[in-house]
XYZ file of C-alpha atoms in Angstrom:
397
model
C -35.332 -23.259 -48.138
C -33.415 -25.078 -49.761
C -31.027 -24.429 -52.692
C -33.219 -25.890 -55.319
C -35.887 -23.121 -54.315
C -33.635 -20.078 -53.697
C -32.353 -21.325 -58.029
C -36.695 -21.540 -59.145
C -36.890 -17.982 -57.015
C -34.276 -16.004 -58.195
C -34.475 -17.872 -62.176
C -38.015 -15.713 -62.435
C -35.956 -12.650 -62.534
C -31.919 -13.762 -64.137
C -32.606 -17.323 -65.862
C -28.598 -17.872 -65.874
C -28.825 -18.639 -62.286
C -27.930 -22.573 -62.049
C -27.559 -24.556 -58.586
C -23.679 -24.325 -58.526
C -23.807 -19.787 -59.257
C -27.267 -19.575 -55.757
C -24.170 -22.070 -53.933
C -22.027 -19.657 -54.701
C -23.579 -16.632 -54.371
C -25.025 -17.938 -50.363
C -21.652 -18.505 -49.479
C -19.926 -15.173 -50.096
C -23.172 -13.808 -48.326
C -22.541 -15.501 -45.710
C -18.575 -14.600 -45.633
C -19.986 -11.219 -45.920
C -21.607 -11.358 -43.264
C -18.993 -12.491 -40.408
C -16.984 -9.719 -41.827
C -19.413 -7.429 -40.736
C -19.314 -9.180 -37.714
C -15.871 -8.163 -37.213
C -15.722 -5.116 -38.531
C -19.050 -3.628 -35.819
C -16.183 -5.710 -33.547
C -18.862 -8.568 -32.026
C -16.318 -11.318 -33.487
C -13.176 -10.677 -30.649
C -16.030 -10.076 -28.455
C -17.472 -13.847 -29.029
C -13.482 -14.731 -28.854
C -13.076 -13.094 -25.943
C -15.662 -14.392 -24.135
C -14.519 -18.062 -24.937
C -11.542 -17.116 -23.823
C -12.767 -16.725 -20.222
C -13.792 -20.424 -20.185
C -11.175 -22.344 -19.160
C -10.038 -20.583 -15.899
C -13.783 -20.146 -15.055
C -14.012 -23.462 -14.522
C -10.667 -23.808 -12.940
C -11.923 -21.040 -10.109
C -15.254 -23.385 -9.978
C -13.649 -26.900 -9.908
C -11.424 -24.882 -6.712
C -13.814 -23.255 -4.790
C -14.252 -21.522 -2.208
C -15.464 -23.593 1.355
C -14.627 -21.280 3.740
C -17.447 -18.316 3.142
C -19.807 -20.841 3.643
C -21.374 -20.900 6.546
C -21.982 -24.905 7.354
C -17.579 -25.089 6.647
C -17.042 -22.400 8.588
C -19.036 -23.658 11.433
C -17.052 -26.918 11.477
C -13.519 -25.377 11.344
C -14.789 -22.932 14.580
C -15.609 -26.048 16.508
C -13.108 -28.381 15.556
C -11.620 -28.309 18.817
C -8.280 -27.395 18.699
C -5.760 -25.086 16.792
C -3.925 -28.082 16.076
C -7.426 -29.983 15.085
C -8.637 -27.240 12.775
C -4.526 -26.984 11.330
C -5.705 -30.562 10.353
C -8.698 -29.845 8.602
C -7.328 -27.354 6.680
C -4.389 -29.499 5.109
C -7.210 -32.110 4.015
C -8.422 -29.223 1.980
C -5.676 -27.875 0.893
C -4.452 -25.367 2.664
C -1.514 -25.098 5.354
C 0.905 -27.427 3.425
C 4.047 -26.319 4.433
C 3.270 -26.287 8.389
C 3.244 -28.199 11.150
C 0.358 -28.747 12.915
C 1.808 -26.853 16.461
C 2.564 -24.341 14.091
C 1.174 -20.620 15.826
C -1.197 -18.525 13.968
C 1.351 -16.140 12.624
C 3.153 -19.152 10.955
C -0.352 -20.226 9.373
C -1.148 -16.488 7.959
C 2.332 -16.265 6.628
C 1.670 -19.591 4.458
C -1.596 -18.150 3.891
C -0.799 -15.498 2.436
C 2.418 -16.490 0.169
C -0.078 -19.182 -1.036
C -2.563 -16.538 -2.334
C 0.177 -14.278 -4.098
C 0.945 -17.238 -5.883
C -2.352 -18.179 -6.524
C -3.326 -14.520 -7.941
C -0.234 -14.675 -9.791
C -1.377 -18.025 -11.502
C -4.942 -16.935 -12.083
C -3.089 -13.956 -13.688
C -1.376 -16.205 -15.940
C -4.065 -18.310 -16.950
C -6.263 -15.370 -17.507
C -7.184 -13.622 -20.806
C -5.239 -11.729 -22.009
C -7.639 -8.913 -21.554
C -7.806 -9.177 -18.188
C -3.992 -8.988 -17.719
C -4.126 -4.972 -17.130
C -6.566 -5.685 -14.136
C -4.257 -8.529 -12.528
C -1.413 -6.058 -12.349
C -3.481 -4.473 -10.688
C -4.445 -6.208 -8.227
C -0.819 -7.858 -7.926
C 0.115 -3.753 -7.100
C -1.912 -3.608 -4.587
C -0.938 -6.840 -2.719
C 2.304 -5.768 -3.262
C 0.891 -2.298 -1.031
C -0.587 -4.623 1.096
C 2.947 -6.296 2.406
C 4.142 -2.501 2.699
C 1.434 -2.200 5.129
C 1.412 -5.282 6.764
C 5.631 -5.079 7.504
C 4.490 -0.686 9.412
C 1.994 -2.432 10.948
C 4.500 -5.084 12.044
C 6.582 -2.817 13.416
C 4.049 -0.550 14.645
C 3.211 -3.615 17.532
C 6.675 -4.738 18.312
C 7.057 -7.529 15.336
C 9.841 -6.907 13.410
C 12.493 -8.187 13.910
C 10.646 -11.588 11.870
C 10.944 -9.468 8.856
C 13.843 -10.711 7.387
C 12.892 -13.854 8.007
C 10.217 -14.285 5.825
C 11.253 -13.218 2.006
C 8.364 -14.331 0.007
C 6.305 -11.765 1.599
C 8.547 -8.906 1.642
C 7.270 -6.534 -1.907
C 9.373 -6.250 -4.805
C 12.072 -3.524 -4.540
C 13.075 -4.434 -0.910
C 16.202 -5.929 -0.657
C 17.929 -8.063 1.944
C 19.629 -4.404 3.960
C 16.054 -3.043 3.241
C 14.341 -5.736 6.057
C 17.749 -5.864 8.173
C 17.475 -1.936 8.970
C 13.527 -1.740 9.097
C 13.921 -4.692 11.494
C 16.492 -2.926 13.738
C 14.327 0.424 12.669
C 13.119 1.901 16.289
C 9.641 3.463 14.908
C 6.994 3.159 12.442
C 8.103 6.985 11.457
C 12.169 5.396 11.288
C 10.846 2.352 8.948
C 8.641 4.417 6.734
C 11.783 6.423 6.107
C 13.615 3.324 4.724
C 10.899 3.101 2.604
C 13.330 6.288 0.430
C 14.776 3.070 -0.717
C 11.376 2.114 -2.805
C 8.907 3.369 -5.043
C 6.904 4.052 -2.071
C 9.454 6.045 -0.101
C 7.569 10.082 -1.430
C 4.394 8.018 -1.031
C 4.707 6.749 2.938
C 6.907 10.680 3.286
C 3.412 12.271 2.916
C 1.623 10.325 4.520
C 4.318 11.044 8.024
C 3.196 13.897 8.617
C -0.136 13.577 9.254
C 0.894 9.909 11.537
C 3.369 11.433 13.754
C 0.455 13.890 14.895
C -1.666 11.504 15.285
C -0.110 8.391 16.024
C -2.299 7.031 13.912
C -1.462 3.930 10.985
C -4.236 5.122 9.960
C -2.410 8.221 7.669
C -0.124 5.507 5.979
C -2.297 3.279 5.067
C -4.701 5.627 3.232
C -1.875 7.248 1.303
C -0.687 3.654 0.029
C -4.127 2.859 -0.297
C -5.002 6.206 -2.500
C -1.512 4.755 -4.947
C -3.474 1.617 -5.235
C -7.273 3.269 -6.035
C -4.839 5.069 -8.994
C -2.960 1.779 -10.154
C -5.944 -0.159 -10.336
C -8.192 2.773 -12.053
C -5.316 3.643 -14.500
C -5.088 0.246 -15.693
C -8.781 -0.546 -15.417
C -9.128 2.034 -18.363
C -7.107 0.692 -20.700
C -8.935 -3.377 -20.929
C -11.525 -3.139 -23.714
C -14.606 -1.431 -23.768
C -16.434 -4.516 -23.358
C -15.000 -6.276 -21.102
C -14.242 -3.506 -19.215
C -17.408 -2.726 -16.676
C -16.724 -5.187 -14.309
C -13.945 -4.341 -13.685
C -15.201 -0.294 -13.296
C -17.972 -1.477 -11.439
C -16.459 -3.784 -8.820
C -13.725 -0.159 -8.523
C -15.793 2.269 -8.187
C -17.447 0.458 -5.277
C -15.039 -0.486 -3.841
C -14.427 3.511 -3.459
C -17.639 4.386 -2.074
C -17.295 1.422 0.854
C -13.596 3.000 1.523
C -14.953 6.515 1.481
C -17.952 5.674 3.946
C -15.571 3.896 5.905
C -12.696 6.676 6.299
C -16.028 8.826 6.774
C -17.560 6.809 9.482
C -14.305 6.287 11.566
C -13.670 10.146 11.384
C -17.051 11.090 12.758
C -16.514 8.007 15.978
C -13.501 9.723 16.456
C -14.254 13.471 16.322
C -11.904 14.614 13.648
C -11.839 17.901 11.721
C -13.616 17.777 8.812
C -10.418 19.212 7.478
C -8.057 16.646 8.628
C -10.540 14.157 6.562
C -10.694 15.161 2.986
C -7.302 14.618 1.972
C -8.247 11.205 2.985
C -11.573 10.571 0.649
C -10.785 9.687 -2.784
C -12.439 10.161 -5.504
C -14.053 7.679 -8.332
C -16.778 5.835 -6.166
C -20.347 4.511 -8.170
C -22.723 6.882 -5.676
C -21.197 8.707 -3.817
C -19.534 11.967 -5.630
C -16.715 14.460 -4.406
C -20.376 16.666 -3.706
C -22.017 13.969 -1.802
C -18.819 13.243 0.450
C -18.164 17.273 0.862
C -21.695 17.446 1.868
C -21.575 14.408 4.582
C -18.055 15.037 5.538
C -19.589 18.391 7.118
C -22.262 16.604 8.931
C -21.696 16.676 12.963
C -22.331 13.349 14.218
C -22.492 9.676 12.800
C -25.938 9.124 12.580
C -26.305 12.062 11.216
C -23.667 10.821 8.265
C -25.996 7.815 7.638
C -28.790 9.651 7.287
C -27.038 11.591 4.173
C -26.897 8.049 2.866
C -30.734 7.985 2.089
C -31.110 7.690 -1.807
C -28.481 5.131 -1.618
C -27.491 1.086 -2.026
C -25.870 1.817 1.411
C -28.565 3.116 3.358
C -30.352 -0.097 3.668
C -27.193 -1.960 5.086
C -25.567 1.127 7.630
C -29.256 3.381 8.879
C -29.787 -0.350 10.889
C -27.055 -0.249 13.094
C -27.718 3.422 14.461
C -29.636 1.823 16.990
C -27.401 0.476 18.537
C -24.658 3.228 18.016
C -22.365 3.869 20.275
C -21.970 0.563 21.672
C -18.085 -1.534 22.480
C -19.332 -3.480 19.639
C -21.340 -1.197 17.204
C -17.576 0.315 14.662
C -17.443 -3.260 13.849
C -20.701 -4.135 12.540
C -20.247 -1.736 10.558
C -17.123 -2.269 9.297
C -18.936 -6.098 8.406
C -22.135 -5.489 7.168
C -19.829 -2.951 4.805
C -17.821 -6.120 4.576
C -21.117 -8.390 2.989
C -22.578 -5.898 1.193
C -19.358 -5.808 -1.157
C -19.184 -10.345 -1.233
C -22.917 -9.905 -2.083
C -22.177 -7.063 -4.554
C -19.135 -9.238 -5.568
C -21.949 -12.178 -6.089
C -24.321 -10.578 -8.095
C -21.498 -8.839 -10.321
C -20.076 -12.124 -11.415
C -23.479 -13.376 -13.039
C -24.186 -9.830 -14.240
C -20.786 -10.305 -15.849
C -20.212 -14.140 -16.036
C -18.753 -14.400 -19.555
C -16.850 -11.043 -19.053
C -14.909 -11.635 -15.886
C -17.533 -11.629 -13.217
C -16.754 -15.081 -12.239
C -12.766 -14.290 -11.430
C -13.828 -10.475 -9.651
C -16.018 -12.969 -7.054
C -13.346 -15.782 -6.502
C -10.422 -12.710 -5.818
C -13.152 -11.164 -3.552
C -14.083 -13.857 -1.815
C -11.377 -15.591 -1.739
C -9.675 -12.778 0.557
C -12.294 -13.246 2.900
C -12.123 -16.766 3.091
C -8.402 -16.414 4.264
C -9.210 -13.611 6.594
C -12.206 -16.328 8.239
C -9.336 -18.605 8.425
C -6.759 -16.178 9.934
C -9.451 -14.893 12.514
C -10.799 -18.827 13.201
C -7.080 -19.631 14.328
C -6.310 -16.472 16.031
C -9.720 -17.078 18.221
C -8.795 -20.391 19.390
C -5.411 -20.005 20.053
C -6.589 -17.360 22.281
C -9.188 -19.350 23.637
C -12.256 -17.860 22.359
C -16.036 -19.489 22.076
C -17.145 -20.021 18.368
C -20.134 -16.799 19.122
C -17.109 -15.462 19.908
C -15.656 -15.311 16.352
C -18.362 -16.140 14.663
C -19.295 -12.138 15.202
C -16.193 -12.000 12.893
C -16.601 -14.011 9.948
C -17.672 -12.946 6.772
C -19.648 -15.431 4.430
C -21.912 -16.156 2.595
C -23.251 -18.546 -0.302
C -20.186 -19.915 -2.406
C -20.909 -18.705 -6.239
C -23.006 -20.369 -8.889
């Protein structure tokens, strides 16, 4: 309807309305409409959606090549460790290491590059997503602590002072030297009392010293990370929080399933397991975790997942349990499910952070694939042996 038509219509009841007053009326109505949008919250939503566009374009340009089956296969079949490193260099990876570096040096370079990448993503992401990225960065700090304790466990503590870029925050040269000279994981964990991880590790040391398993130290650190990420995500604005909350709740489910499966496989007492479970999962509330924990065997535990999304993931693997590779198969099946799920979430929440989540998760799997391939080639493993440990999937579209 044109302004002249509106004038004729309105003039039927108001003979004093002219084309000018009609135009003014339309302008006022438009301004009122914009004000209404702002009041009900749609205008901030639209602004937030458009703010994700530049960072999404950037991660799409970078991509995650080494979760693509064809490229992973090419890297495995490159013939030797130097050839694989050369291929990676041509793809923009491992820029600071030589062709004759060993897998440990390559891993350090990959981790440093990845931590820098997440910092960059955080700076480029919309302000609404900063809280979530801060929690992801906290997880990375925790991963550094776990890595240091495992290096002590594996007898590689002497090199810790040489790689300050992989130290967690609050970690000083003095702390690094003390840990490098520590004679046990327990001693190293106690040295962390000078950092914010001190009390957390102290809580896990009792069970560690009883069972001599770093699992308990990993667990208390994971609990710390999940608590922080849930707290940060709870402060993300409601209309932007869904992808982050869905991801966290599914991650907690998978973490609890792993813990329960390992516990049943190892024959732990159910009372030992309960402190190792985390509240806040999507399909597995506390009452269900208690029920699963009461099962007497791993197959019985998996059958309790009937009706959940994890049933079809794990039930087919019961046919081969127990076998030498069954636990690895279960771990990998859960990893593949996580990658598939995050790919789906990236499309469901395409305009509110879904692609960022996909990139974060897929990139970690990619870096793990690269580390496995380089280590496998260094140890003379065949492509078939290496391929069984990799996580691949179609690139996000």
